[in-house]
C-alpha cells in the first residue's frame, strides 16, 4: 500500500515538474492581439514587464525580453503568408520575402542589422519584376 501511494505521488510530482519545465523552456504563448508595442518592446496587455515567449496568430514569432528574436512570419487575414524572415536582437537580418495577397511575390532581399543589404527585387501582383536595386547599409548603390 505504502509503495502504491508513493508511486502515485512520484508520478504526480514528475508530471507537474515536467509541465513546469516545459513552460519554462517554451515560455508563454500568446496571440499577437494580446500584446502591444511600446518604445519598440512587446508587452502583454495590462502588464509593464516586457514579454518573453512565442507569439501566435497572424504573427508567429519569438520574443525575448520584449525584443523580436528568431524566425518571423506574418499572415494576411485570409491565412496567406504576408512576409517571412528572421529577427536578431530586434532587427531584421538575413533573407526576407514578402507576398501580395494573391500569393505572388511582392519583394525579396536581405537585411543586415535592420538595413537593406545586397540585391532587392520588387514584383507586381502579376509576378512581373517591378524594380531591382542593390543596397549597402540601407542605401541604394549604383
mmCIF file of N, CA and C in Angstrom:
data_model
loop_
_atom_site.group_PDB
_atom_site.id
_atom_site.type_symbol
_atom_site.label_atom_id
_atom_site.label_comp_id
_atom_site.label_asym_id
_atom_site.label_seq_id
_atom_site.Cartn_x
_atom_site.Cartn_y
_atom_site.Cartn_z
ATOM 1 N N UNK A 1 0.821 -1.192 0.000
ATOM 2 C CA UNK A 1 0.000 0.000 0.000
ATOM 3 C C UNK A 1 0.863 1.253 0.000
ATOM 4 N N UNK A 2 1.858 1.276 0.899
ATOM 5 C CA UNK A 2 2.758 2.422 1.001
ATOM 6 C C UNK A 2 3.451 2.683 -0.330
ATOM 7 N N UNK A 3 3.935 1.619 -0.984
ATOM 8 C CA UNK A 3 4.655 1.807 -2.244
ATOM 9 C C UNK A 3 3.720 2.288 -3.348
ATOM 10 N N UNK A 4 2.439 1.873 -3.292
ATOM 11 C CA UNK A 4 1.487 2.325 -4.294
ATOM 12 C C UNK A 4 1.191 3.821 -4.128
ATOM 13 N N UNK A 5 1.039 4.280 -2.887
ATOM 14 C CA UNK A 5 0.824 5.712 -2.623
ATOM 15 C C UNK A 5 2.043 6.511 -3.040
ATOM 16 N N UNK A 6 3.215 5.982 -2.698
ATOM 17 C CA UNK A 6 4.460 6.659 -3.047
ATOM 18 C C UNK A 6 4.600 6.735 -4.564
ATOM 19 N N UNK A 7 4.237 5.662 -5.238
ATOM 20 C CA UNK A 7 4.333 5.621 -6.692
ATOM 21 C C UNK A 7 3.406 6.665 -7.322
ATOM 22 N N UNK A 8 2.167 6.785 -6.823
ATOM 23 C CA UNK A 8 1.233 7.786 -7.350
ATOM 24 C C UNK A 8 1.733 9.195 -7.072
ATOM 25 N N UNK A 9 2.271 9.417 -5.881
ATOM 26 C CA UNK A 9 2.811 10.733 -5.537
ATOM 27 C C UNK A 9 3.986 11.081 -6.427
ATOM 28 N N UNK A 10 4.847 10.114 -6.659
ATOM 29 C CA UNK A 10 6.014 10.339 -7.508
ATOM 30 C C UNK A 10 5.571 10.645 -8.938
ATOM 31 N N UNK A 11 4.592 9.894 -9.443
ATOM 32 C CA UNK A 11 4.084 10.142 -10.797
ATOM 33 C C UNK A 11 3.475 11.538 -10.898
ATOM 34 N N UNK A 12 2.706 11.922 -9.886
ATOM 35 C CA UNK A 12 2.099 13.257 -9.881
ATOM 36 C C UNK A 12 3.167 14.337 -9.867
ATOM 37 N N UNK A 13 4.176 14.137 -9.017
ATOM 38 C CA UNK A 13 5.264 15.109 -8.930
ATOM 39 C C UNK A 13 5.987 15.227 -10.267
ATOM 40 N N UNK A 14 6.312 14.084 -10.880
ATOM 41 C CA UNK A 14 7.026 14.102 -12.158
ATOM 42 C C UNK A 14 6.199 14.773 -13.250
ATOM 43 N N UNK A 15 4.882 14.547 -13.246
ATOM 44 C CA UNK A 15 4.016 15.181 -14.233
ATOM 45 C C UNK A 15 4.034 16.699 -14.073
ATOM 46 N N UNK A 16 3.860 17.165 -12.843
ATOM 47 C CA UNK A 16 3.855 18.609 -12.570
ATOM 48 C C UNK A 16 5.214 19.213 -12.895
ATOM 49 N N UNK A 17 6.296 18.541 -12.500
ATOM 50 C CA UNK A 17 7.646 19.044 -12.773
ATOM 51 C C UNK A 17 7.897 19.107 -14.274
ATOM 52 N N UNK A 18 7.454 18.093 -15.003
ATOM 53 C CA UNK A 18 7.627 18.067 -16.453
ATOM 54 C C UNK A 18 6.867 19.217 -17.110
ATOM 55 N N UNK A 19 5.630 19.459 -16.672
ATOM 56 C CA UNK A 19 4.823 20.555 -17.209
ATOM 57 C C UNK A 19 5.491 21.898 -16.930
ATOM 58 N N UNK A 20 5.955 22.084 -15.700
ATOM 59 C CA UNK A 20 6.608 23.348 -15.325
ATOM 60 C C UNK A 20 7.863 23.567 -16.146
ATOM 61 N N UNK A 21 8.649 22.518 -16.344
ATOM 62 C CA UNK A 21 9.872 22.636 -17.130
ATOM 63 C C UNK A 21 9.547 22.991 -18.575
ATOM 64 N N UNK A 22 8.511 22.376 -19.124
ATOM 65 C CA UNK A 22 8.095 22.695 -20.493
ATOM 66 C C UNK A 22 7.713 24.165 -20.613
ATOM 67 N N UNK A 23 6.969 24.689 -19.651
ATOM 68 C CA UNK A 23 6.569 26.099 -19.687
ATOM 69 C C UNK A 23 7.774 27.022 -19.576
ATOM 70 N N UNK A 24 8.765 26.634 -18.771
ATOM 71 C CA UNK A 24 9.966 27.456 -18.629
ATOM 72 C C UNK A 24 10.755 27.456 -19.925
ATOM 73 N N UNK A 25 10.932 26.268 -20.519
ATOM 74 C CA UNK A 25 11.718 26.151 -21.746
ATOM 75 C C UNK A 25 11.012 26.829 -22.911
ATOM 76 N N UNK A 26 9.719 26.548 -23.092
ATOM 77 C CA UNK A 26 8.989 27.113 -24.220
ATOM 78 C C UNK A 26 8.538 28.540 -23.966
ATOM 79 N N UNK A 27 8.379 28.922 -22.734
ATOM 80 C CA UNK A 27 7.889 30.248 -22.405
ATOM 81 C C UNK A 27 6.404 30.361 -22.665
ATOM 82 N N UNK A 28 5.887 31.535 -22.445
ATOM 83 C CA UNK A 28 4.460 31.776 -22.651
ATOM 84 C C UNK A 28 4.151 31.820 -24.137
ATOM 85 N N UNK A 29 2.919 31.486 -24.478
ATOM 86 C CA UNK A 29 2.448 31.585 -25.859
ATOM 87 C C UNK A 29 1.228 32.490 -25.847
ATOM 88 N N UNK A 30 1.291 33.541 -26.645
ATOM 89 C CA UNK A 30 0.177 34.488 -26.702
ATOM 90 C C UNK A 30 -0.161 34.809 -28.140
ATOM 91 N N UNK A 31 -1.437 35.051 -28.385
ATOM 92 C CA UNK A 31 -1.855 35.547 -29.679
ATOM 93 C C UNK A 31 -1.350 36.981 -29.808
ATOM 94 N N UNK A 32 -0.952 37.375 -31.011
ATOM 95 C CA UNK A 32 -0.405 38.722 -31.218
ATOM 96 C C UNK A 32 -1.371 39.810 -30.762
ATOM 97 N N UNK A 33 -2.668 39.524 -30.788
ATOM 98 C CA UNK A 33 -3.649 40.537 -30.378
ATOM 99 C C UNK A 33 -3.654 40.764 -28.864
ATOM 100 N N UNK A 34 -2.990 39.892 -28.103
ATOM 101 C CA UNK A 34 -2.894 40.050 -26.646
ATOM 102 C C UNK A 34 -1.667 40.862 -26.233
ATOM 103 N N UNK A 35 -0.946 41.390 -27.218
ATOM 104 C CA UNK A 35 0.276 42.151 -26.951
ATOM 105 C C UNK A 35 0.155 43.566 -27.493
ATOM 106 N N UNK A 36 0.986 44.446 -26.975
ATOM 107 C CA UNK A 36 1.110 45.788 -27.537
ATOM 108 C C UNK A 36 2.594 46.145 -27.581
ATOM 109 N N UNK A 37 2.930 47.095 -28.443
ATOM 110 C CA UNK A 37 4.319 47.533 -28.586
ATOM 111 C C UNK A 37 4.434 48.951 -28.049
ATOM 112 N N UNK A 38 5.400 49.161 -27.168
ATOM 113 C CA UNK A 38 5.682 50.484 -26.624
ATOM 114 C C UNK A 38 7.186 50.675 -26.619
ATOM 115 N N UNK A 39 7.637 51.772 -27.221
ATOM 116 C CA UNK A 39 9.068 52.071 -27.304
ATOM 117 C C UNK A 39 9.861 50.922 -27.923
ATOM 118 N N UNK A 40 9.250 50.250 -28.906
ATOM 119 C CA UNK A 40 9.923 49.171 -29.612
ATOM 120 C C UNK A 40 9.944 47.835 -28.895
ATOM 121 N N UNK A 41 9.309 47.735 -27.726
ATOM 122 C CA UNK A 41 9.282 46.481 -26.971
ATOM 123 C C UNK A 41 7.866 45.923 -26.912
ATOM 124 N N UNK A 42 7.755 44.601 -26.917
ATOM 125 C CA UNK A 42 6.462 43.926 -26.813
ATOM 126 C C UNK A 42 6.103 43.694 -25.352
ATOM 127 N N UNK A 43 4.834 43.987 -25.032
ATOM 128 C CA UNK A 43 4.306 43.789 -23.683
ATOM 129 C C UNK A 43 2.978 43.049 -23.772
ATOM 130 N N UNK A 44 2.683 42.246 -22.762
ATOM 131 C CA UNK A 44 1.361 41.653 -22.635
ATOM 132 C C UNK A 44 0.428 42.771 -22.179
ATOM 133 N N UNK A 45 -0.784 42.800 -22.730
ATOM 134 C CA UNK A 45 -1.744 43.843 -22.351
ATOM 135 C C UNK A 45 -1.895 43.893 -20.836
ATOM 136 N N UNK A 46 -1.964 45.103 -20.308
ATOM 137 C CA UNK A 46 -2.136 45.375 -18.873
ATOM 138 C C UNK A 46 -0.937 44.962 -18.026
ATOM 139 N N UNK A 47 0.238 44.805 -18.646
ATOM 140 C CA UNK A 47 1.446 44.491 -17.884
ATOM 141 C C UNK A 47 2.549 45.471 -18.263
ATOM 142 N N UNK A 48 3.479 45.678 -17.344
ATOM 143 C CA UNK A 48 4.557 46.638 -17.589
ATOM 144 C C UNK A 48 5.918 45.976 -17.753
ATOM 145 N N UNK A 49 5.966 44.649 -17.667
ATOM 146 C CA UNK A 49 7.227 43.922 -17.846
ATOM 147 C C UNK A 49 7.279 43.422 -19.286
ATOM 148 N N UNK A 50 8.391 43.653 -20.015
ATOM 149 C CA UNK A 50 8.486 43.176 -21.397
ATOM 150 C C UNK A 50 8.205 41.672 -21.494
ATOM 151 N N UNK A 51 7.479 41.303 -22.537
ATOM 152 C CA UNK A 51 7.058 39.918 -22.763
ATOM 153 C C UNK A 51 8.212 39.068 -23.266
ATOM 154 N N UNK A 52 8.261 37.818 -22.839
ATOM 155 C CA UNK A 52 9.161 36.803 -23.384
ATOM 156 C C UNK A 52 8.329 35.572 -23.682
ATOM 157 N N UNK A 53 8.480 35.026 -24.875
ATOM 158 C CA UNK A 53 7.745 33.824 -25.246
ATOM 159 C C UNK A 53 7.452 33.808 -26.727
ATOM 160 N N UNK A 54 6.491 32.979 -27.106
ATOM 161 C CA UNK A 54 6.140 32.813 -28.507
ATOM 162 C C UNK A 54 4.840 33.546 -28.813
ATOM 163 N N UNK A 55 4.843 34.271 -29.935
ATOM 164 C CA UNK A 55 3.643 34.940 -30.429
ATOM 165 C C UNK A 55 3.002 34.003 -31.448
ATOM 166 N N UNK A 56 1.682 33.860 -31.365
ATOM 167 C CA UNK A 56 0.954 33.034 -32.323
ATOM 168 C C UNK A 56 -0.139 33.877 -32.968
ATOM 169 N N UNK A 57 -0.814 33.315 -33.940
ATOM 170 C CA UNK A 57 -1.887 34.031 -34.621
ATOM 171 C C UNK A 57 -1.430 34.527 -35.973
ATOM 172 N N UNK A 58 -1.841 35.748 -36.340
ATOM 173 C CA UNK A 58 -1.440 36.305 -37.643
ATOM 174 C C UNK A 58 0.043 36.619 -37.690
ATOM 175 N N UNK A 59 0.667 36.733 -36.531
ATOM 176 C CA UNK A 59 2.119 36.884 -36.432
ATOM 177 C C UNK A 59 2.629 35.705 -35.627
ATOM 178 N N UNK A 60 3.634 35.015 -36.165
ATOM 179 C CA UNK A 60 4.266 33.912 -35.447
ATOM 180 C C UNK A 60 5.726 34.294 -35.281
ATOM 181 N N UNK A 61 6.143 34.459 -34.027
ATOM 182 C CA UNK A 61 7.500 34.935 -33.760
ATOM 183 C C UNK A 61 7.900 34.565 -32.341
ATOM 184 N N UNK A 62 9.164 34.775 -32.036
ATOM 185 C CA UNK A 62 9.677 34.556 -30.689
ATOM 186 C C UNK A 62 10.165 35.899 -30.157
ATOM 187 N N UNK A 63 9.849 36.160 -28.892
ATOM 188 C CA UNK A 63 10.213 37.424 -28.262
ATOM 189 C C UNK A 63 11.020 37.134 -27.001
ATOM 190 N N UNK A 64 12.144 37.838 -26.840
ATOM 191 C CA UNK A 64 12.977 37.706 -25.647
ATOM 192 C C UNK A 64 13.066 39.075 -24.986
ATOM 193 N N UNK A 65 12.552 39.184 -23.784
ATOM 194 C CA UNK A 65 12.532 40.433 -23.021
ATOM 195 C C UNK A 65 12.018 41.603 -23.865
ATOM 196 N N UNK A 66 10.917 41.347 -24.576
ATOM 197 C CA UNK A 66 10.262 42.387 -25.354
ATOM 198 C C UNK A 66 10.782 42.586 -26.761
ATOM 199 N N UNK A 67 11.849 41.872 -27.133
ATOM 200 C CA UNK A 67 12.511 42.084 -28.423
ATOM 201 C C UNK A 67 12.322 40.866 -29.329
ATOM 202 N N UNK A 68 11.935 41.106 -30.583
ATOM 203 C CA UNK A 68 11.821 40.013 -31.549
ATOM 204 C C UNK A 68 13.189 39.384 -31.764
ATOM 205 N N UNK A 69 13.225 38.042 -31.754
ATOM 206 C CA UNK A 69 14.494 37.337 -31.923
ATOM 207 C C UNK A 69 14.211 35.931 -32.443
ATOM 208 N N UNK A 70 14.553 35.686 -33.704
ATOM 209 C CA UNK A 70 14.334 34.374 -34.302
ATOM 210 C C UNK A 70 13.431 34.457 -35.516
ATOM 211 N N UNK A 71 12.978 33.291 -36.006
ATOM 212 C CA UNK A 71 12.119 33.259 -37.192
ATOM 213 C C UNK A 71 10.843 34.077 -36.990
ATOM 214 N N UNK A 72 10.407 34.729 -38.062
ATOM 215 C CA UNK A 72 9.230 35.603 -38.017
ATOM 216 C C UNK A 72 8.367 35.323 -39.239
ATOM 217 N N UNK A 73 7.064 35.162 -39.018
ATOM 218 C CA UNK A 73 6.114 35.020 -40.122
ATOM 219 C C UNK A 73 4.888 35.859 -39.807
ATOM 220 N N UNK A 74 4.393 36.544 -40.827
ATOM 221 C CA UNK A 74 3.175 37.342 -40.697
ATOM 222 C C UNK A 74 2.214 36.901 -41.795
ATOM 223 N N UNK A 75 0.928 36.792 -41.437
ATOM 224 C CA UNK A 75 -0.090 36.307 -42.360
ATOM 225 C C UNK A 75 -1.172 37.358 -42.590
ATOM 226 N N UNK A 76 -1.755 37.336 -43.798
ATOM 227 C CA UNK A 76 -2.938 38.149 -44.080
ATOM 228 C C UNK A 76 -4.129 37.537 -43.341
ATOM 229 N N UNK A 77 -5.226 38.289 -43.244
ATOM 230 C CA UNK A 77 -6.448 37.776 -42.602
ATOM 231 C C UNK A 77 -6.954 36.492 -43.248
ATOM 232 N N UNK A 78 -6.694 36.327 -44.552
ATOM 233 C CA UNK A 78 -7.164 35.133 -45.259
ATOM 234 C C UNK A 78 -6.262 33.916 -45.037
ATOM 235 N N UNK A 79 -5.213 34.073 -44.233
ATOM 236 C CA UNK A 79 -4.309 32.961 -43.939
ATOM 237 C C UNK A 79 -3.106 32.881 -44.855
ATOM 238 N N UNK A 80 -3.099 33.682 -45.910
ATOM 239 C CA UNK A 80 -1.979 33.702 -46.855
ATOM 240 C C UNK A 80 -0.758 34.341 -46.198
ATOM 241 N N UNK A 81 0.420 33.755 -46.422
ATOM 242 C CA UNK A 81 1.661 34.306 -45.878
ATOM 243 C C UNK A 81 1.909 35.698 -46.449
ATOM 244 N N UNK A 82 2.199 36.658 -45.576
ATOM 245 C CA UNK A 82 2.461 38.040 -45.988
ATOM 246 C C UNK A 82 3.956 38.299 -46.080
ATOM 247 N N UNK A 83 4.712 37.857 -45.061
ATOM 248 C CA UNK A 83 6.163 38.025 -45.088
ATOM 249 C C UNK A 83 6.820 37.038 -44.137
ATOM 250 N N UNK A 84 8.079 36.718 -44.431
ATOM 251 C CA UNK A 84 8.828 35.837 -43.536
ATOM 252 C C UNK A 84 10.299 36.216 -43.576
ATOM 253 N N UNK A 85 10.943 35.997 -42.448
ATOM 254 C CA UNK A 85 12.363 36.291 -42.317
ATOM 255 C C UNK A 85 12.814 35.984 -40.905
ATOM 256 N N UNK A 86 13.923 36.597 -40.513
ATOM 257 C CA UNK A 86 14.495 36.351 -39.188
ATOM 258 C C UNK A 86 14.847 37.680 -38.529
ATOM 259 N N UNK A 87 14.529 37.772 -37.247
ATOM 260 C CA UNK A 87 14.959 38.902 -36.426
ATOM 261 C C UNK A 87 16.120 38.455 -35.555
ATOM 262 N N UNK A 88 17.069 39.339 -35.363
ATOM 263 C CA UNK A 88 18.176 39.093 -34.439
ATOM 264 C C UNK A 88 18.277 40.320 -33.542
ATOM 265 N N UNK A 89 18.003 40.132 -32.265
ATOM 266 C CA UNK A 89 18.020 41.237 -31.300
ATOM 267 C C UNK A 89 17.179 42.427 -31.755
ATOM 268 N N UNK A 90 15.992 42.134 -32.289
ATOM 269 C CA UNK A 90 15.058 43.189 -32.663
ATOM 270 C C UNK A 90 15.256 43.788 -34.039
ATOM 271 N N UNK A 91 16.247 43.319 -34.786
ATOM 272 C CA UNK A 91 16.493 43.855 -36.128
ATOM 273 C C UNK A 91 16.363 42.754 -37.170
ATOM 274 N N UNK A 92 15.831 43.126 -38.331
ATOM 275 C CA UNK A 92 15.737 42.168 -39.428
ATOM 276 C C UNK A 92 17.145 41.826 -39.894
ATOM 277 N N UNK A 93 17.375 40.522 -40.092
ATOM 278 C CA UNK A 93 18.667 40.044 -40.575
ATOM 279 C C UNK A 93 18.459 38.870 -41.506
ATOM 280 N N UNK A 94 19.283 38.804 -42.550
ATOM 281 C CA UNK A 94 19.180 37.697 -43.492
ATOM 282 C C UNK A 94 18.081 37.905 -44.520
ATOM 283 N N UNK A 95 17.720 36.819 -45.181
ATOM 284 C CA UNK A 95 16.768 36.837 -46.292
ATOM 285 C C UNK A 95 15.341 37.092 -45.807
ATOM 286 N N UNK A 96 14.665 38.026 -46.457
ATOM 287 C CA UNK A 96 13.255 38.320 -46.186
ATOM 288 C C UNK A 96 12.481 38.239 -47.492
ATOM 289 N N UNK A 97 11.302 37.656 -47.409
ATOM 290 C CA UNK A 97 10.427 37.534 -48.576
ATOM 291 C C UNK A 97 9.041 38.021 -48.175
ATOM 292 N N UNK A 98 8.430 38.849 -49.034
ATOM 293 C CA UNK A 98 7.050 39.279 -48.780
ATOM 294 C C UNK A 98 6.200 38.938 -50.001
ATOM 295 N N UNK A 99 4.902 38.771 -49.734
ATOM 296 C CA UNK A 99 3.971 38.321 -50.765
ATOM 297 C C UNK A 99 2.776 39.260 -50.859
ATOM 298 N N UNK A 100 2.218 39.354 -52.076
ATOM 299 C CA UNK A 100 0.946 40.040 -52.279
ATOM 300 C C UNK A 100 -0.160 39.146 -51.719
ATOM 301 N N UNK A 101 -1.355 39.722 -51.531
ATOM 302 C CA UNK A 101 -2.492 38.943 -51.017
ATOM 303 C C UNK A 101 -2.844 37.757 -51.906
ATOM 304 N N UNK A 102 -2.527 37.861 -53.208
ATOM 305 C CA UNK A 102 -2.849 36.767 -54.127
ATOM 306 C C UNK A 102 -1.808 35.648 -54.102
ATOM 307 N N UNK A 103 -0.789 35.780 -53.250
ATOM 308 C CA UNK A 103 0.233 34.744 -53.122
ATOM 309 C C UNK A 103 1.471 34.970 -53.970
ATOM 310 N N UNK A 104 1.401 35.921 -54.914
ATOM 311 C CA UNK A 104 2.568 36.228 -55.746
ATOM 312 C C UNK A 104 3.619 36.970 -54.917
ATOM 313 N N UNK A 105 4.880 36.793 -55.304
ATOM 314 C CA UNK A 105 5.959 37.523 -54.631
ATOM 315 C C UNK A 105 5.726 39.026 -54.707
ATOM 316 N N UNK A 106 5.997 39.711 -53.618
ATOM 317 C CA UNK A 106 5.930 41.171 -53.561
ATOM 318 C C UNK A 106 7.349 41.728 -53.594
ATOM 319 N N UNK A 107 8.218 41.183 -52.736
ATOM 320 C CA UNK A 107 9.622 41.608 -52.723
ATOM 321 C C UNK A 107 10.469 40.535 -52.059
ATOM 322 N N UNK A 108 11.748 40.555 -52.404
ATOM 323 C CA UNK A 108 12.692 39.659 -51.740
ATOM 324 C C UNK A 108 14.066 40.302 -51.727
ATOM 325 N N UNK A 109 14.759 40.079 -50.624
ATOM 326 C CA UNK A 109 16.091 40.633 -50.453
ATOM 327 C C UNK A 109 16.595 40.319 -49.062
ATOM 328 N N UNK A 110 17.723 40.914 -48.717
ATOM 329 C CA UNK A 110 18.341 40.636 -47.420
ATOM 330 C C UNK A 110 18.508 41.899 -46.595
ATOM 331 N N UNK A 111 18.511 41.683 -45.295
ATOM 332 C CA UNK A 111 18.783 42.738 -44.325
ATOM 333 C C UNK A 111 20.067 42.406 -43.581
ATOM 334 N N UNK A 112 20.748 43.451 -43.172
ATOM 335 C CA UNK A 112 21.896 43.304 -42.281
ATOM 336 C C UNK A 112 21.731 44.368 -41.206
ATOM 337 N N UNK A 113 21.574 43.933 -39.967
ATOM 338 C CA UNK A 113 21.361 44.855 -38.843
ATOM 339 C C UNK A 113 20.202 45.817 -39.090
ATOM 340 N N UNK A 114 19.119 45.289 -39.675
ATOM 341 C CA UNK A 114 17.913 46.082 -39.876
ATOM 342 C C UNK A 114 17.912 46.962 -41.109
ATOM 343 N N UNK A 115 18.955 46.879 -41.933
ATOM 344 C CA UNK A 115 19.046 47.721 -43.132
ATOM 345 C C UNK A 115 19.167 46.850 -44.376
ATOM 346 N N UNK A 116 18.595 47.346 -45.496
ATOM 347 C CA UNK A 116 18.687 46.612 -46.756
ATOM 348 C C UNK A 116 20.149 46.400 -47.112
ATOM 349 N N UNK A 117 20.438 45.180 -47.578
ATOM 350 C CA UNK A 117 21.814 44.830 -47.939
ATOM 351 C C UNK A 117 21.786 43.886 -49.135
ATOM 352 N N UNK A 118 22.549 44.218 -50.177
ATOM 353 C CA UNK A 118 22.579 43.366 -51.365
ATOM 354 C C UNK A 118 21.433 43.669 -52.309
ATOM 355 N N UNK A 119 21.109 42.687 -53.149
ATOM 356 C CA UNK A 119 20.076 42.894 -54.167
ATOM 357 C C UNK A 119 18.672 42.740 -53.589
ATOM 358 N N UNK A 120 17.811 43.686 -53.966
ATOM 359 C CA UNK A 120 16.387 43.640 -53.628
ATOM 360 C C UNK A 120 15.602 43.665 -54.928
ATOM 361 N N UNK A 121 14.560 42.845 -54.986
ATOM 362 C CA UNK A 121 13.701 42.787 -56.165
ATOM 363 C C UNK A 121 12.256 42.981 -55.715
ATOM 364 N N UNK A 122 11.542 43.888 -56.390
ATOM 365 C CA UNK A 122 10.113 44.120 -56.139
ATOM 366 C C UNK A 122 9.326 43.597 -57.333
ATOM 367 N N UNK A 123 8.137 43.057 -57.059
ATOM 368 C CA UNK A 123 7.313 42.454 -58.097
ATOM 369 C C UNK A 123 5.912 43.057 -58.107
ATOM 370 N N UNK A 124 5.323 43.112 -59.303
ATOM 371 C CA UNK A 124 3.911 43.449 -59.431
ATOM 372 C C UNK A 124 3.080 42.242 -58.986
ATOM 373 N N UNK A 125 1.778 42.467 -58.786
ATOM 374 C CA UNK A 125 0.891 41.378 -58.369
ATOM 375 C C UNK A 125 0.801 40.254 -59.394
ATOM 376 N N UNK A 126 1.124 40.557 -60.656
ATOM 377 C CA UNK A 126 1.073 39.521 -61.690
ATOM 378 C C UNK A 126 2.374 38.720 -61.776
ATOM 379 N N UNK A 127 3.353 39.042 -60.918
ATOM 380 C CA UNK A 127 4.602 38.290 -60.881
ATOM 381 C C UNK A 127 5.739 38.903 -61.675
ATOM 382 N N UNK A 128 5.442 39.906 -62.503
ATOM 383 C CA UNK A 128 6.499 40.557 -63.280
ATOM 384 C C UNK A 128 7.337 41.456 -62.373
ATOM 385 N N UNK A 129 8.614 41.589 -62.725
ATOM 386 C CA UNK A 129 9.526 42.413 -61.926
ATOM 387 C C UNK A 129 9.168 43.885 -62.078
ATOM 388 N N UNK A 130 9.037 44.549 -60.954
ATOM 389 C CA UNK A 130 8.737 45.982 -60.922
ATOM 390 C C UNK A 130 10.029 46.784 -60.877
ATOM 391 N N UNK A 131 10.959 46.367 -60.002
ATOM 392 C CA UNK A 131 12.246 47.065 -59.897
ATOM 393 C C UNK A 131 13.276 46.156 -59.239
ATOM 394 N N UNK A 132 14.538 46.493 -59.499
ATOM 395 C CA UNK A 132 15.674 45.803 -58.878
ATOM 396 C C UNK A 132 16.646 46.861 -58.416
ATOM 397 N N UNK A 133 17.318 46.581 -57.328
ATOM 398 C CA UNK A 133 18.320 47.522 -56.855
ATOM 399 C C UNK A 133 19.287 46.852 -55.905
ATOM 400 N N UNK A 134 20.478 47.410 -55.836
ATOM 401 C CA UNK A 134 21.490 46.922 -54.900
ATOM 402 C C UNK A 134 21.671 47.939 -53.786
ATOM 403 N N UNK A 135 21.836 47.422 -52.590
ATOM 404 C CA UNK A 135 21.899 48.274 -51.401
ATOM 405 C C UNK A 135 23.090 47.895 -50.527
ATOM 406 N N UNK A 136 23.618 48.912 -49.880
ATOM 407 C CA UNK A 136 24.661 48.717 -48.883
ATOM 408 C C UNK A 136 24.325 49.613 -47.703
ATOM 409 N N UNK A 137 24.250 49.019 -46.541
ATOM 410 C CA UNK A 137 23.948 49.759 -45.313
ATOM 411 C C UNK A 137 22.653 50.571 -45.440
ATOM 412 N N UNK A 138 21.669 49.984 -46.161
ATOM 413 C CA UNK A 138 20.362 50.620 -46.291
ATOM 414 C C UNK A 138 20.242 51.649 -47.388
ATOM 415 N N UNK A 139 21.332 51.917 -48.108
ATOM 416 C CA UNK A 139 21.305 52.936 -49.162
ATOM 417 C C UNK A 139 21.522 52.287 -50.520
ATOM 418 N N UNK A 140 20.768 52.782 -51.495
ATOM 419 C CA UNK A 140 20.884 52.244 -52.849
ATOM 420 C C UNK A 140 22.230 52.639 -53.452
ATOM 421 N N UNK A 141 22.867 51.655 -54.081
ATOM 422 C CA UNK A 141 24.147 51.916 -54.751
ATOM 423 C C UNK A 141 23.991 51.621 -56.238
ATOM 424 N N UNK A 142 24.761 52.286 -57.038
ATOM 425 C CA UNK A 142 24.688 52.100 -58.498
ATOM 426 C C UNK A 142 25.671 51.074 -58.958
#
